[in-house]
Amino acid sequence: VRESLAKINFPELQELHLSCNSLSDWEIKGLAKTVGLPKLRTINISQNRVTEKGLKALLKSPHFPDLRSIQAN
């Protein structure tokens, strides 16, 4: 899954909903390395196994300059 997330290439995508997918920090850290989502503004990763480490990886990623909203719980 991590490799698949890292290869995403949707340059116009602004919202990404990944809730309820049993994702962990490992997959989210892979997603944070994705260069194919430069216009991403909102991501929903709720109801997964993501901790503060995964959230920090998204927030610190230089690949999501327009990211404004992360939905997680």
Backbone as JSON Lines, residues from 0, in Angstrom:
{"i":0,"aa":"V","n":[0.83,-1.19,0.0],"ca":[0.0,0.0,0.0],"c":[0.87,1.25,0.0]}
{"i":1,"aa":"R","n":[1.92,1.24,0.82],"ca":[2.78,2.42,0.91],"c":[3.36,2.79,-0.45]}
{"i":2,"aa":"E","n":[3.83,1.8,-1.2],"ca":[4.41,2.06,-2.52],"c":[3.35,2.63,-3.47]}
{"i":3,"aa":"S","n":[2.13,2.13,-3.37],"ca":[1.05,2.63,-4.22],"c":[0.72,4.08,-3.9]}
{"i":4,"aa":"L","n":[0.66,4.41,-2.61],"ca":[0.37,5.79,-2.21],"c":[1.47,6.73,-2.67]}
{"i":5,"aa":"A","n":[2.71,6.28,-2.62],"ca":[3.83,7.14,-3.01],"c":[3.85,7.41,-4.52]}
{"i":6,"aa":"K","n":[3.16,6.59,-5.3],"ca":[3.15,6.74,-6.76],"c":[1.93,7.48,-7.28]}
{"i":7,"aa":"I","n":[1.09,7.98,-6.39],"ca":[-0.12,8.71,-6.82],"c":[0.3,9.9,-7.67]}
{"i":8,"aa":"N","n":[-0.4,10.1,-8.77],"ca":[-0.11,11.24,-9.63],"c":[-1.41,11.84,-10.15]}
{"i":9,"aa":"F","n":[-1.98,12.72,-9.34],"ca":[-3.18,13.46,-9.71],"c":[-2.9,14.94,-9.44]}
{"i":10,"aa":"P","n":[-2.25,15.62,-10.37],"ca":[-1.78,16.98,-10.11],"c":[-2.88,18.01,-9.84]}
{"i":11,"aa":"E","n":[-4.12,17.72,-10.19],"ca":[-5.2,18.68,-9.96],"c":[-6.06,18.33,-8.74]}
{"i":12,"aa":"L","n":[-5.82,17.18,-8.12],"ca":[-6.64,16.71,-7.0],"c":[-6.49,17.64,-5.8]}
{"i":13,"aa":"Q","n":[-7.63,18.07,-5.23],"ca":[-7.6,18.96,-4.08],"c":[-8.08,18.29,-2.79]}
{"i":14,"aa":"E","n":[-8.87,17.22,-2.9],"ca":[-9.37,16.51,-1.73],"c":[-9.08,15.02,-1.87]}
{"i":15,"aa":"L","n":[-8.63,14.42,-0.78],"ca":[-8.33,12.99,-0.77],"c":[-8.95,12.37,0.47]}
{"i":16,"aa":"H","n":[-9.83,11.39,0.26],"ca":[-10.53,10.73,1.36],"c":[-10.02,9.3,1.5]}
{"i":17,"aa":"L","n":[-9.34,9.04,2.58],"ca":[-8.76,7.72,2.83],"c":[-9.25,7.14,4.16]}
{"i":18,"aa":"S","n":[-10.41,7.56,4.61],"ca":[-10.92,7.06,5.89],"c":[-11.27,5.59,5.81]}
{"i":19,"aa":"C","n":[-11.2,4.93,6.94],"ca":[-11.59,3.52,7.09],"c":[-10.8,2.57,6.18]}
{"i":20,"aa":"N","n":[-9.48,2.75,6.09],"ca":[-8.66,1.91,5.24],"c":[-7.56,1.17,6.0]}
{"i":21,"aa":"S","n":[-7.61,1.17,7.31],"ca":[-6.61,0.5,8.14],"c":[-5.19,1.0,7.86]}
{"i":22,"aa":"L","n":[-5.07,2.26,7.51],"ca":[-3.75,2.84,7.24],"c":[-3.04,3.12,8.56]}
{"i":23,"aa":"S","n":[-1.73,2.97,8.55],"ca":[-0.91,3.26,9.73],"c":[0.04,4.42,9.42]}
{"i":24,"aa":"D","n":[0.85,4.76,10.39],"ca":[1.85,5.82,10.18],"c":[2.76,5.48,9.0]}
{"i":25,"aa":"W","n":[3.08,4.21,8.86],"ca":[3.99,3.77,7.79],"c":[3.45,4.17,6.41]}
{"i":26,"aa":"E","n":[2.16,3.91,6.17],"ca":[1.58,4.28,4.88],"c":[1.46,5.8,4.73]}
{"i":27,"aa":"I","n":[1.1,6.47,5.81],"ca":[0.95,7.92,5.75],"c":[2.3,8.59,5.52]}
{"i":28,"aa":"K","n":[3.36,8.05,6.08],"ca":[4.7,8.6,5.82],"c":[5.07,8.41,4.35]}
{"i":29,"aa":"G","n":[4.65,7.31,3.77],"ca":[4.86,7.11,2.33],"c":[4.08,8.12,1.52]}
{"i":30,"aa":"L","n":[2.84,8.38,1.93],"ca":[2.02,9.37,1.23],"c":[2.66,10.76,1.32]}
{"i":31,"aa":"A","n":[3.27,11.05,2.46],"ca":[3.91,12.36,2.66],"c":[5.06,12.6,1.68]}
{"i":32,"aa":"K","n":[5.58,11.52,1.09],"ca":[6.67,11.63,0.11],"c":[6.16,11.76,-1.32]}
{"i":33,"aa":"T","n":[4.85,11.76,-1.48],"ca":[4.25,11.82,-2.8],"c":[4.4,13.21,-3.42]}
{"i":34,"aa":"V","n":[4.92,13.25,-4.62],"ca":[5.06,14.53,-5.32],"c":[3.9,14.75,-6.3]}
{"i":35,"aa":"G","n":[3.04,13.76,-6.47],"ca":[1.98,13.83,-7.47],"c":[0.67,14.46,-7.01]}
{"i":36,"aa":"L","n":[0.69,15.14,-5.86],"ca":[-0.53,15.8,-5.34],"c":[-0.23,17.25,-4.95]}
{"i":37,"aa":"P","n":[0.32,18.04,-5.84],"ca":[0.77,19.38,-5.46],"c":[-0.35,20.35,-5.07]}
{"i":38,"aa":"K","n":[-1.59,20.08,-5.45],"ca":[-2.69,20.99,-5.13],"c":[-3.59,20.48,-4.01]}
{"i":39,"aa":"L","n":[-3.15,19.43,-3.33],"ca":[-3.95,18.85,-2.25],"c":[-4.19,19.88,-1.16]}
{"i":40,"aa":"R","n":[-5.47,20.07,-0.82],"ca":[-5.84,21.03,0.22],"c":[-6.45,20.35,1.43]}
{"i":41,"aa":"T","n":[-7.14,19.23,1.21],"ca":[-7.85,18.54,2.29],"c":[-7.59,17.05,2.2]}
{"i":42,"aa":"I","n":[-7.3,16.43,3.34],"ca":[-7.13,14.98,3.38],"c":[-7.88,14.44,4.59]}
{"i":43,"aa":"N","n":[-8.62,13.36,4.37],"ca":[-9.37,12.71,5.43],"c":[-8.73,11.35,5.68]}
{"i":44,"aa":"I","n":[-8.12,11.2,6.84],"ca":[-7.5,9.92,7.22],"c":[-8.13,9.39,8.51]}
{"i":45,"aa":"S","n":[-9.36,9.78,8.75],"ca":[-10.04,9.36,9.98],"c":[-10.32,7.86,9.96]}
{"i":46,"aa":"Q","n":[-10.49,7.31,11.13],"ca":[-10.78,5.89,11.35],"c":[-9.72,4.98,10.73]}
{"i":47,"aa":"N","n":[-8.48,5.36,10.92],"ca":[-7.32,4.56,10.55],"c":[-6.48,4.37,11.8]}
{"i":48,"aa":"R","n":[-5.28,3.88,11.64],"ca":[-4.38,3.64,12.78],"c":[-3.24,4.67,12.76]}
{"i":49,"aa":"V","n":[-3.56,5.89,12.44],"ca":[-2.56,6.95,12.31],"c":[-2.39,7.66,13.65]}
{"i":50,"aa":"T","n":[-1.14,7.84,14.04],"ca":[-0.83,8.53,15.3],"c":[-0.27,9.93,14.98]}
{"i":51,"aa":"E","n":[0.2,10.56,16.02],"ca":[0.79,11.88,15.88],"c":[1.98,11.87,14.91]}
{"i":52,"aa":"K","n":[2.72,10.77,14.87],"ca":[3.87,10.66,13.96],"c":[3.43,10.77,12.5]}
{"i":53,"aa":"G","n":[2.36,10.1,12.15],"ca":[1.85,10.18,10.79],"c":[1.35,11.56,10.44]}
{"i":54,"aa":"L","n":[0.64,12.18,11.38],"ca":[0.15,13.55,11.17],"c":[1.3,14.53,10.97]}
{"i":55,"aa":"K","n":[2.34,14.39,11.76],"ca":[3.5,15.27,11.63],"c":[4.17,15.1,10.28]}
{"i":56,"aa":"A","n":[4.21,13.87,9.78],"ca":[4.82,13.63,8.47],"c":[4.05,14.38,7.39]}
{"i":57,"aa":"L","n":[2.73,14.38,7.47],"ca":[1.93,15.12,6.49],"c":[2.15,16.63,6.62]}
{"i":58,"aa":"L","n":[2.14,17.1,7.86],"ca":[2.29,18.54,8.09],"c":[3.65,19.07,7.67]}
{"i":59,"aa":"K","n":[4.68,18.25,7.8],"ca":[6.04,18.68,7.46],"c":[6.4,18.42,6.0]}
{"i":60,"aa":"S","n":[5.53,17.74,5.29],"ca":[5.85,17.39,3.9],"c":[5.96,18.64,3.02]}
{"i":61,"aa":"P","n":[7.04,18.77,2.28],"ca":[7.17,19.91,1.36],"c":[6.35,19.71,0.09]}
{"i":62,"aa":"H","n":[5.76,18.54,-0.07],"ca":[5.03,18.21,-1.29],"c":[3.57,18.66,-1.27]}
{"i":63,"aa":"F","n":[3.08,19.14,-0.14],"ca":[1.69,19.6,-0.03],"c":[1.64,21.06,0.41]}
{"i":64,"aa":"P","n":[2.1,21.97,-0.42],"ca":[2.16,23.38,0.0],"c":[0.79,24.01,0.24]}
{"i":65,"aa":"D","n":[-0.26,23.47,-0.34],"ca":[-1.61,24.04,-0.18],"c":[-2.45,23.32,0.86]}
{"i":66,"aa":"L","n":[-1.89,22.34,1.58],"ca":[-2.65,21.56,2.55],"c":[-3.16,22.46,3.66]}
{"i":67,"aa":"R","n":[-4.49,22.47,3.84],"ca":[-5.12,23.33,4.83],"c":[-5.92,22.56,5.88]}
{"i":68,"aa":"S","n":[-6.32,21.31,5.55],"ca":[-7.19,20.57,6.44],"c":[-6.82,19.1,6.46]}
{"i":69,"aa":"I","n":[-6.64,18.57,7.68],"ca":[-6.43,17.15,7.87],"c":[-7.51,16.68,8.82]}
{"i":70,"aa":"Q","n":[-8.33,15.76,8.35],"ca":[-9.36,15.18,9.22],"c":[-8.85,13.83,9.7]}
{"i":71,"aa":"A","n":[-8.74,13.72,11.03],"ca":[-8.21,12.49,11.63],"c":[-8.84,12.3,13.0]}
{"i":72,"aa":"N","n":[-8.92,11.04,13.43],"ca":[-9.37,10.76,14.81],"c":[-8.84,9.42,15.24]}
